PDB file of C-alpha atoms in Angstrom:
ATOM      1  CA  MET G  18    -151.714 -84.644-102.395  1.00  0.00           C
ATOM      2  CA  GLY G  19    -154.476 -87.366-104.035  1.00  0.00           C
ATOM      3  CA  PHE G  20    -154.005 -90.130-101.035  1.00  0.00           C
ATOM      4  CA  PHE G  21    -154.424 -87.859 -97.798  1.00  0.00           C
ATOM      5  CA  SER G  22    -157.320 -86.103 -99.682  1.00  0.00           C
ATOM      6  CA  SER G  23    -159.429 -89.425 -99.782  1.00  0.00           C
ATOM      7  CA  LEU G  24    -157.943 -90.075 -96.231  1.00  0.00           C
ATOM      8  CA  LYS G  25    -159.241 -86.771 -94.874  1.00  0.00           C
ATOM      9  CA  GLY G  26    -162.608 -87.904 -96.676  1.00  0.00           C
ATOM     10  CA  GLN G  27    -163.644 -91.120 -95.749  1.00  0.00           C
ATOM     11  CA  LEU G  28    -162.067 -90.120 -91.845  1.00  0.00           C
ATOM     12  CA  GLY G  29    -164.766 -87.170 -92.588  1.00  0.00           C
ATOM     13  CA  ARG G  30    -167.567 -89.363 -93.756  1.00  0.00           C
ATOM     14  CA  ASP G  31    -166.698 -91.926 -90.870  1.00  0.00           C
ATOM     15  CA  THR G  32    -166.719 -89.392 -88.323  1.00  0.00           C
ATOM     16  CA  GLY G  33    -170.610 -88.373 -89.812  1.00  0.00           C
ATOM     17  CA  ARG G  34    -172.007 -91.054 -89.416  1.00  0.00           C
ATOM     18  CA  LEU G  35    -170.545 -91.918 -85.961  1.00  0.00           C
ATOM     19  CA  ILE G  36    -171.863 -88.664 -85.123  1.00  0.00           C
ATOM     20  CA  SER G  37    -175.037 -89.318 -87.346  1.00  0.00           C
ATOM     21  CA  ASN G  38    -175.864 -92.970 -85.074  1.00  0.00           C
ATOM     22  CA  LYS G  39    -175.441 -91.929 -82.056  1.00  0.00           C
ATOM     23  CA  VAL G  40    -178.120 -89.049 -82.415  1.00  0.00           C
ATOM     24  CA  TYR G  41    -180.361 -90.214 -84.689  1.00  0.00           C
ATOM     25  CA  GLY G  42    -180.116 -94.079 -83.945  1.00  0.00           C
ATOM     26  CA  ASN G  43    -180.809 -97.131 -85.731  1.00  0.00           C
ATOM     27  CA  ARG G  44    -183.641 -95.008 -87.636  1.00  0.00           C
ATOM     28  CA  HIS G  45    -180.854 -93.213 -89.191  1.00  0.00           C
ATOM     29  CA  ALA G  46    -178.116 -95.740 -88.698  1.00  0.00           C
ATOM     30  CA  THR G  47    -175.723 -97.078 -91.547  1.00  0.00           C
ATOM     31  CA  LYS G  48    -176.420-100.479 -93.110  1.00  0.00           C
ATOM     32  CA  TYR G  49    -173.766-101.831 -91.573  1.00  0.00           C
ATOM     33  CA  GLN G  50    -175.042-101.209 -87.811  1.00  0.00           C
ATOM     34  CA  ARG G  51    -178.473-102.659 -89.105  1.00  0.00           C
ATOM     35  CA  VAL G  52    -176.863-105.906 -89.838  1.00  0.00           C
ATOM     36  CA  ASP G  53    -174.809-106.078 -87.122  1.00  0.00           C
ATOM     37  CA  ASN G  54    -178.179-105.295 -85.014  1.00  0.00           C
ATOM     38  CA  SER G  55    -180.005-108.393 -86.716  1.00  0.00           C
ATOM     39  CA  LYS G  56    -176.905-110.130 -85.737  1.00  0.00           C
ATOM     40  CA  ASN G  57    -177.693-109.609 -82.151  1.00  0.00           C
ATOM     41  CA  ILE G  58    -181.126-109.710 -82.482  1.00  0.00           C
ATOM     42  CA  ALA G  59    -181.220-113.584 -83.763  1.00  0.00           C
ATOM     43  CA  LYS G  60    -178.578-114.501 -81.547  1.00  0.00           C
ATOM     44  CA  ASN G  61    -180.364-113.252 -78.616  1.00  0.00           C
ATOM     45  CA  ILE G  62    -183.687-115.153 -80.283  1.00  0.00           C
ATOM     46  CA  LYS G  63    -182.176-118.630 -80.580  1.00  0.00           C
ATOM     47  CA  LEU G  64    -180.875-118.100 -76.988  1.00  0.00           C
ATOM     48  CA  GLU G  65    -184.224-117.307 -75.686  1.00  0.00           C
ATOM     49  CA  GLN G  66    -185.707-120.631 -77.648  1.00  0.00           C
ATOM     50  CA  LYS G  67    -183.094-122.997 -76.404  1.00  0.00           C
ATOM     51  CA  TYR G  68    -183.894-121.453 -72.726  1.00  0.00           C
ATOM     52  CA  GLU G  69    -187.679-121.928 -73.417  1.00  0.00           C
ATOM     53  CA  LEU G  70    -186.829-125.496 -74.757  1.00  0.00           C
ATOM     54  CA  GLU G  71    -184.866-126.570 -71.370  1.00  0.00           C
ATOM     55  CA  LEU G  72    -187.252-124.970 -69.256  1.00  0.00           C
ATOM     56  CA  LEU G  73    -189.973-127.040 -71.249  1.00  0.00           C
ATOM     57  CA  GLU G  74    -187.921-130.166 -70.856  1.00  0.00           C
ATOM     58  CA  LYS G  75    -187.354-129.813 -67.844  1.00  0.00           C
ATOM     59  CA  GLU G  76    -191.696-129.438 -66.947  1.00  0.00           C
ATOM     60  CA  LYS G  77    -191.756-132.278 -69.341  1.00  0.00           C
ATOM     61  CA  ASN G  78    -189.255-134.380 -67.259  1.00  0.00           C
ATOM     62  CA  ASN G  79    -190.883-133.520 -63.702  1.00  0.00           C
ATOM     63  CA  GLU G  80    -194.137-134.444 -64.493  1.00  0.00           C
ATOM     64  CA  ILE G  81    -192.814-137.851 -65.856  1.00  0.00           C
ATOM     65  CA  ASP G  82    -191.274-138.187 -62.768  1.00  0.00           C
ATOM     66  CA  PHE G  83    -194.442-136.879 -60.745  1.00  0.00           C
ATOM     67  CA  LEU G  84    -196.575-139.806 -62.433  1.00  0.00           C
ATOM     68  CA  LYS G  85    -194.281-142.535 -61.815  1.00  0.00           C
ATOM     69  CA  LYS G  86    -194.340-141.395 -58.166  1.00  0.00           C
ATOM     70  CA  LYS G  87    -198.289-141.730 -58.197  1.00  0.00           C
ATOM     71  CA  GLU G  88    -198.231-145.065 -60.361  1.00  0.00           C
ATOM     72  CA  GLU G  89    -195.500-146.019 -57.799  1.00  0.00           C
ATOM     73  CA  ILE G  90    -197.844-144.646 -54.626  1.00  0.00           C
ATOM     74  CA  LYS G  91    -200.822-146.484 -56.282  1.00  0.00           C
ATOM     75  CA  ASN G  92    -199.070-150.042 -56.628  1.00  0.00           C
ATOM     76  CA  ILE G  93    -197.953-149.779 -53.205  1.00  0.00           C
ATOM     77  CA  GLN G  94    -201.804-148.975 -52.177  1.00  0.00           C
ATOM     78  CA  GLU G  95    -202.955-151.685 -54.419  1.00  0.00           C
ATOM     79  CA  LYS G  96    -200.469-154.255 -53.205  1.00  0.00           C
ATOM     80  CA  LYS G  97    -200.917-153.298 -49.358  1.00  0.00           C
ATOM     81  CA  ALA G  98    -204.591-153.964 -49.624  1.00  0.00           C
ATOM     82  CA  PHE G  99    -204.308-157.456 -51.594  1.00  0.00           C
ATOM     83  CA  VAL G 100    -202.313-158.332 -48.971  1.00  0.00           C
ATOM     84  CA  ASP G 101    -204.242-157.211 -45.845  1.00  0.00           C
ATOM     85  CA  GLN G 102    -207.911-158.890 -47.610  1.00  0.00           C
ATOM     86  CA  ASN G 103    -206.027-162.340 -47.807  1.00  0.00           C
ATOM     87  CA  LEU G 104    -204.166-162.339 -44.699  1.00  0.00           C
ATOM     88  CA  LYS G 105    -206.935-161.878 -42.749  1.00  0.00           C
ATOM     89  CA  LYS G 106    -208.259-165.249 -44.533  1.00  0.00           C
ATOM     90  CA  ILE G 107    -204.702-166.881 -43.795  1.00  0.00           C
ATOM     91  CA  ILE G 108    -204.744-165.683 -39.843  1.00  0.00           C
ATOM     92  CA  GLY G 109    -208.720-167.202 -39.657  1.00  0.00           C
ATOM     93  CA  MET G 110    -207.610-170.687 -41.619  1.00  0.00           C
ATOM     94  CA  LYS G 111    -208.161-173.502 -39.144  1.00  0.00           C
ATOM     95  CA  ILE G 112    -206.279-176.401 -38.737  1.00  0.00           C
ATOM     96  CA  PRO G 113    -208.676-179.774 -39.158  1.00  0.00           C
ATOM     97  CA  ASN G 114    -208.549-182.365 -36.924  1.00  0.00           C
ATOM     98  CA  SER G 115    -208.440-184.833 -39.337  1.00  0.00           C
ATOM     99  CA  LYS G 116    -205.343-186.357 -41.580  1.00  0.00           C
ATOM    100  CA  ASP G 117    -206.501-185.882 -44.576  1.00  0.00           C
ATOM    101  CA  GLY G 118    -208.080-182.372 -43.488  1.00  0.00           C
ATOM    102  CA  ILE G 119    -204.462-181.234 -42.867  1.00  0.00           C
ATOM    103  CA  ILE G 120    -202.775-182.675 -46.325  1.00  0.00           C
ATOM    104  CA  GLU G 121    -205.234-181.036 -48.088  1.00  0.00           C
ATOM    105  CA  ASN G 122    -204.681-177.602 -46.737  1.00  0.00           C
ATOM    106  CA  LEU G 123    -201.026-178.149 -46.790  1.00  0.00           C
ATOM    107  CA  HIS G 124    -200.937-178.679 -50.614  1.00  0.00           C
ATOM    108  CA  SER G 125    -202.978-175.394 -51.242  1.00  0.00           C
ATOM    109  CA  LEU G 126    -200.728-173.406 -49.360  1.00  0.00           C
ATOM    110  CA  SER G 127    -197.907-174.958 -51.381  1.00  0.00           C
ATOM    111  CA  VAL G 128    -199.941-173.454 -54.327  1.00  0.00           C
ATOM    112  CA  GLU G 129    -199.996-170.471 -52.881  1.00  0.00           C
ATOM    113  CA  ILE G 130    -197.043-170.117 -51.287  1.00  0.00           C
ATOM    114  CA  THR G 131    -195.216-171.242 -55.726  1.00  0.00           C
ATOM    115  CA  SER G 132    -197.709-168.866 -56.791  1.00  0.00           C
ATOM    116  CA  ASN G 133    -196.395-165.971 -54.863  1.00  0.00           C
ATOM    117  CA  LYS G 134    -192.473-166.301 -53.895  1.00  0.00           C
ATOM    118  CA  TRP G 135    -190.368-163.840 -52.069  1.00  0.00           C
ATOM    119  CA  LYS G 136    -188.903-161.378 -54.130  1.00  0.00           C
ATOM    120  CA  ASP G 137    -186.041-159.177 -53.223  1.00  0.00           C
ATOM    121  CA  SER G 138    -186.461-156.877 -50.178  1.00  0.00           C
ATOM    122  CA  ASP G 139    -184.680-153.731 -51.291  1.00  0.00           C
ATOM    123  CA  ASP G 140    -188.052-152.845 -53.185  1.00  0.00           C
ATOM    124  CA  GLU G 141    -191.052-151.465 -51.347  1.00  0.00           C
ATOM    125  CA  ILE G 142    -194.072-153.127 -53.228  1.00  0.00           C
ATOM    126  CA  ASN G 143    -191.752-156.504 -52.808  1.00  0.00           C
ATOM    127  CA  LYS G 144    -191.768-155.946 -48.895  1.00  0.00           C
ATOM    128  CA  ILE G 145    -195.166-155.799 -48.676  1.00  0.00           C
ATOM    129  CA  SER G 146    -195.286-158.854 -50.768  1.00  0.00           C
ATOM    130  CA  ASN G 147    -192.821-161.187 -48.543  1.00  0.00           C
ATOM    131  CA  ILE G 148    -195.410-160.405 -45.980  1.00  0.00           C
ATOM    132  CA  TYR G 149    -197.869-162.278 -47.681  1.00  0.00           C
ATOM    133  CA  THR G 150    -195.455-165.221 -48.574  1.00  0.00           C
ATOM    134  CA  ASP G 151    -194.289-165.377 -44.907  1.00  0.00           C
ATOM    135  CA  ALA G 152    -197.714-165.788 -43.399  1.00  0.00           C
ATOM    136  CA  LEU G 153    -198.597-168.415 -45.993  1.00  0.00           C
ATOM    137  CA  PHE G 154    -194.969-170.100 -45.266  1.00  0.00           C
ATOM    138  CA  LYS G 155    -195.534-169.907 -41.105  1.00  0.00           C
ATOM    139  CA  LYS G 156    -199.408-170.814 -41.572  1.00  0.00           C
ATOM    140  CA  TYR G 157    -197.781-174.213 -43.633  1.00  0.00           C
ATOM    141  CA  GLU G 158    -195.086-174.642 -40.809  1.00  0.00           C
ATOM    142  CA  GLN G 159    -198.481-174.702 -38.154  1.00  0.00           C
ATOM    143  CA  HIS G 160    -200.027-177.733 -40.126  1.00  0.00           C
ATOM    144  CA  LEU G 161    -196.982-179.755 -40.831  1.00  0.00           C
ATOM    145  CA  VAL G 162    -196.368-179.861 -37.202  1.00  0.00           C
ATOM    146  CA  THR G 163    -199.914-180.756 -36.225  1.00  0.00           C
ATOM    147  CA  LEU G 164    -199.188-183.640 -38.995  1.00  0.00           C
ATOM    148  CA  LYS G 165    -196.196-184.520 -37.305  1.00  0.00           C
ATOM    149  CA  SER G 166    -197.700-184.226 -34.016  1.00  0.00           C
ATOM    150  CA  LYS G 167    -201.101-186.260 -34.710  1.00  0.00           C
ATOM    151  CA  PHE G 168    -199.916-188.375 -37.143  1.00  0.00           C
ATOM    152  CA  PRO G 169    -195.964-189.419 -36.629  1.00  0.00           C
ATOM    153  CA  ASN G 170    -196.628-192.325 -38.950  1.00  0.00           C
ATOM    154  CA  ALA G 171    -198.056-190.626 -41.870  1.00  0.00           C
ATOM    155  CA  ILE G 172    -196.041-191.301 -45.353  1.00  0.00           C
ATOM    156  CA  GLU G 173    -196.774-187.849 -46.439  1.00  0.00           C
ATOM    157  CA  ILE G 174    -194.530-186.217 -43.633  1.00  0.00           C
ATOM    158  CA  GLN G 175    -191.646-186.644 -45.468  1.00  0.00           C
ATOM    159  CA  TYR G 176    -192.383-185.170 -48.314  1.00  0.00           C
ATOM    160  CA  PHE G 177    -193.992-181.933 -47.203  1.00  0.00           C
ATOM    161  CA  ASP G 178    -191.043-181.682 -44.652  1.00  0.00           C
ATOM    162  CA  LYS G 179    -188.941-181.446 -47.688  1.00  0.00           C
ATOM    163  CA  GLN G 180    -190.786-178.917 -49.286  1.00  0.00           C
ATOM    164  CA  SER G 181    -190.627-176.576 -46.039  1.00  0.00           C
ATOM    165  CA  LYS G 182    -186.858-176.543 -46.166  1.00  0.00           C
ATOM    166  CA  THR G 183    -186.600-175.726 -49.704  1.00  0.00           C
ATOM    167  CA  TYR G 184    -189.337-173.204 -48.776  1.00  0.00           C
ATOM    168  CA  GLN G 185    -187.038-171.612 -46.023  1.00  0.00           C
ATOM    169  CA  LYS G 186    -184.295-171.813 -48.474  1.00  0.00           C
ATOM    170  CA  GLN G 187    -185.899-169.940 -50.875  1.00  0.00           C
ATOM    171  CA  ALA G 188    -186.902-167.494 -48.600  1.00  0.00           C
ATOM    172  CA  PHE G 189    -183.591-166.573 -47.458  1.00  0.00           C
ATOM    173  CA  PHE G 190    -181.942-165.837 -50.757  1.00  0.00           C
ATOM    174  CA  GLN G 191    -184.730-164.602 -52.326  1.00  0.00           C
ATOM    175  CA  LYS G 192    -184.707-161.864 -49.639  1.00  0.00           C
ATOM    176  CA  TYR G 193    -181.685-161.243 -49.805  1.00  0.00           C
ATOM    177  CA  LYS G 194    -180.090-162.171 -52.564  1.00  0.00           C
ATOM    178  CA  LEU G 195    -178.381-158.948 -53.504  1.00  0.00           C
ATOM    179  CA  ALA G 196    -176.578-158.683 -50.442  1.00  0.00           C
ATOM    180  CA  ILE G 197    -175.530-162.459 -51.005  1.00  0.00           C
ATOM    181  CA  ILE G 198    -174.207-161.398 -54.782  1.00  0.00           C
ATOM    182  CA  ALA G 199    -172.214-158.325 -52.892  1.00  0.00           C
ATOM    183  CA  ILE G 200    -170.689-160.170 -50.292  1.00  0.00           C
ATOM    184  CA  PRO G 201    -168.496-162.569 -52.149  1.00  0.00           C
ATOM    185  CA  PHE G 202    -166.613-158.390 -54.045  1.00  0.00           C
ATOM    186  CA  ILE G 203    -166.658-156.833 -50.565  1.00  0.00           C
ATOM    187  CA  ILE G 204    -164.654-159.915 -48.816  1.00  0.00           C
ATOM    188  CA  PHE G 205    -162.000-159.787 -52.035  1.00  0.00           C
ATOM    189  CA  ILE G 206    -161.887-155.930 -52.210  1.00  0.00           C
ATOM    190  CA  VAL G 207    -161.342-156.441 -48.277  1.00  0.00           C
ATOM    191  CA  TRP G 208    -158.755-159.318 -48.748  1.00  0.00           C
ATOM    192  CA  GLY G 209    -157.593-156.941 -51.744  1.00  0.00           C
ATOM    193  CA  ILE G 210    -156.290-153.882 -50.073  1.00  0.00           C
ATOM    194  CA  THR G 211    -155.128-155.498 -46.810  1.00  0.00           C
ATOM    195  CA  SER G 212    -152.681-157.987 -48.628  1.00  0.00           C
ATOM    196  CA  GLY G 213    -151.940-155.552 -51.293  1.00  0.00           C
ATOM    197  CA  TYR G 214    -152.609-157.526 -53.768  1.00  0.00           C
ATOM    198  CA  PHE G 215    -154.233-154.410 -55.725  1.00  0.00           C
ATOM    199  CA  GLU G 216    -150.883-152.958 -55.801  1.00  0.00           C
ATOM    200  CA  ARG G 217    -148.567-155.694 -56.701  1.00  0.00           C
ATOM    201  CA  SER G 218    -151.121-156.249 -59.777  1.00  0.00           C
ATOM    202  CA  ASP G 219    -150.821-152.185 -60.676  1.00  0.00           C
ATOM    203  CA  LYS G 220    -146.753-152.718 -60.513  1.00  0.00           C
ATOM    204  CA  GLU G 221    -147.011-155.920 -62.451  1.00  0.00           C
ATOM    205  CA  THR G 222    -149.045-154.347 -65.108  1.00  0.00           C
ATOM    206  CA  HIS G 223    -147.083-151.183 -65.450  1.00  0.00           C
ATOM    207  CA  GLN G 224    -143.573-154.358 -65.460  1.00  0.00           C
ATOM    208  CA  ARG G 225    -145.601-155.618 -67.895  1.00  0.00           C
ATOM    209  CA  ASN G 226    -146.246-153.175 -70.436  1.00  0.00           C
ATOM    210  CA  ASN G 227    -142.359-151.419 -69.993  1.00  0.00           C
ATOM    211  CA  GLU G 228    -141.594-154.442 -70.800  1.00  0.00           C
ATOM    212  CA  LEU G 229    -143.923-155.106 -74.363  1.00  0.00           C
ATOM    213  CA  ILE G 230    -142.437-151.408 -75.182  1.00  0.00           C
ATOM    214  CA  ASP G 231    -138.881-152.334 -75.045  1.00  0.00           C
ATOM    215  CA  LYS G 232    -139.619-155.270 -77.374  1.00  0.00           C
ATOM    216  CA  ILE G 233    -141.555-153.311 -79.844  1.00  0.00           C
ATOM    217  CA  PHE G 234    -138.744-150.651 -79.798  1.00  0.00           C
ATOM    218  CA  LYS G 235    -135.875-152.628 -79.896  1.00  0.00           C
TER     219      LYS G 235
END
């Protein structure tokens, strides 16, 4: 009787507590419910804080990307202004009639080309910069052709001719170096696929691994 009376009393108290919680809400709720609500509130606060931090981080990254883009546009505009201004000078450069004048200009153009070497064409700023260097080299060649035609016996021709060939190689390799580096890998991949090399390599590797495992466990 004592056990059943105690159980009955506990059920009565639990039922009463449930009804009280439903009727009066949190104000008269038991301490157990208040603990659960506190946990839920703390959990929600953490979730809200995490969400707000994610939003702030996203806004910060967007702002950084915007500033980078703005800086890139500024650099492109400055490079365009530099190239446009100096292109006019190069285009307007007259080829002297004297041998010494031509040679002097060739030396000046050579220094300018060396100071503004060709760069990889994949970058937008580099493309703009290469326009200026191309113009320098074209003017260099015009002077060299004039030197050869007017003064064919000039001993300086050999030197400037050699420099011209060097610049041609630099222009090609610097502009397209990424493509040149990638071509051998592309050829190797195509050859490997068509010849079945990769498939054979996989089989050989698998076979060697099996042989090694057999040796270990024998």
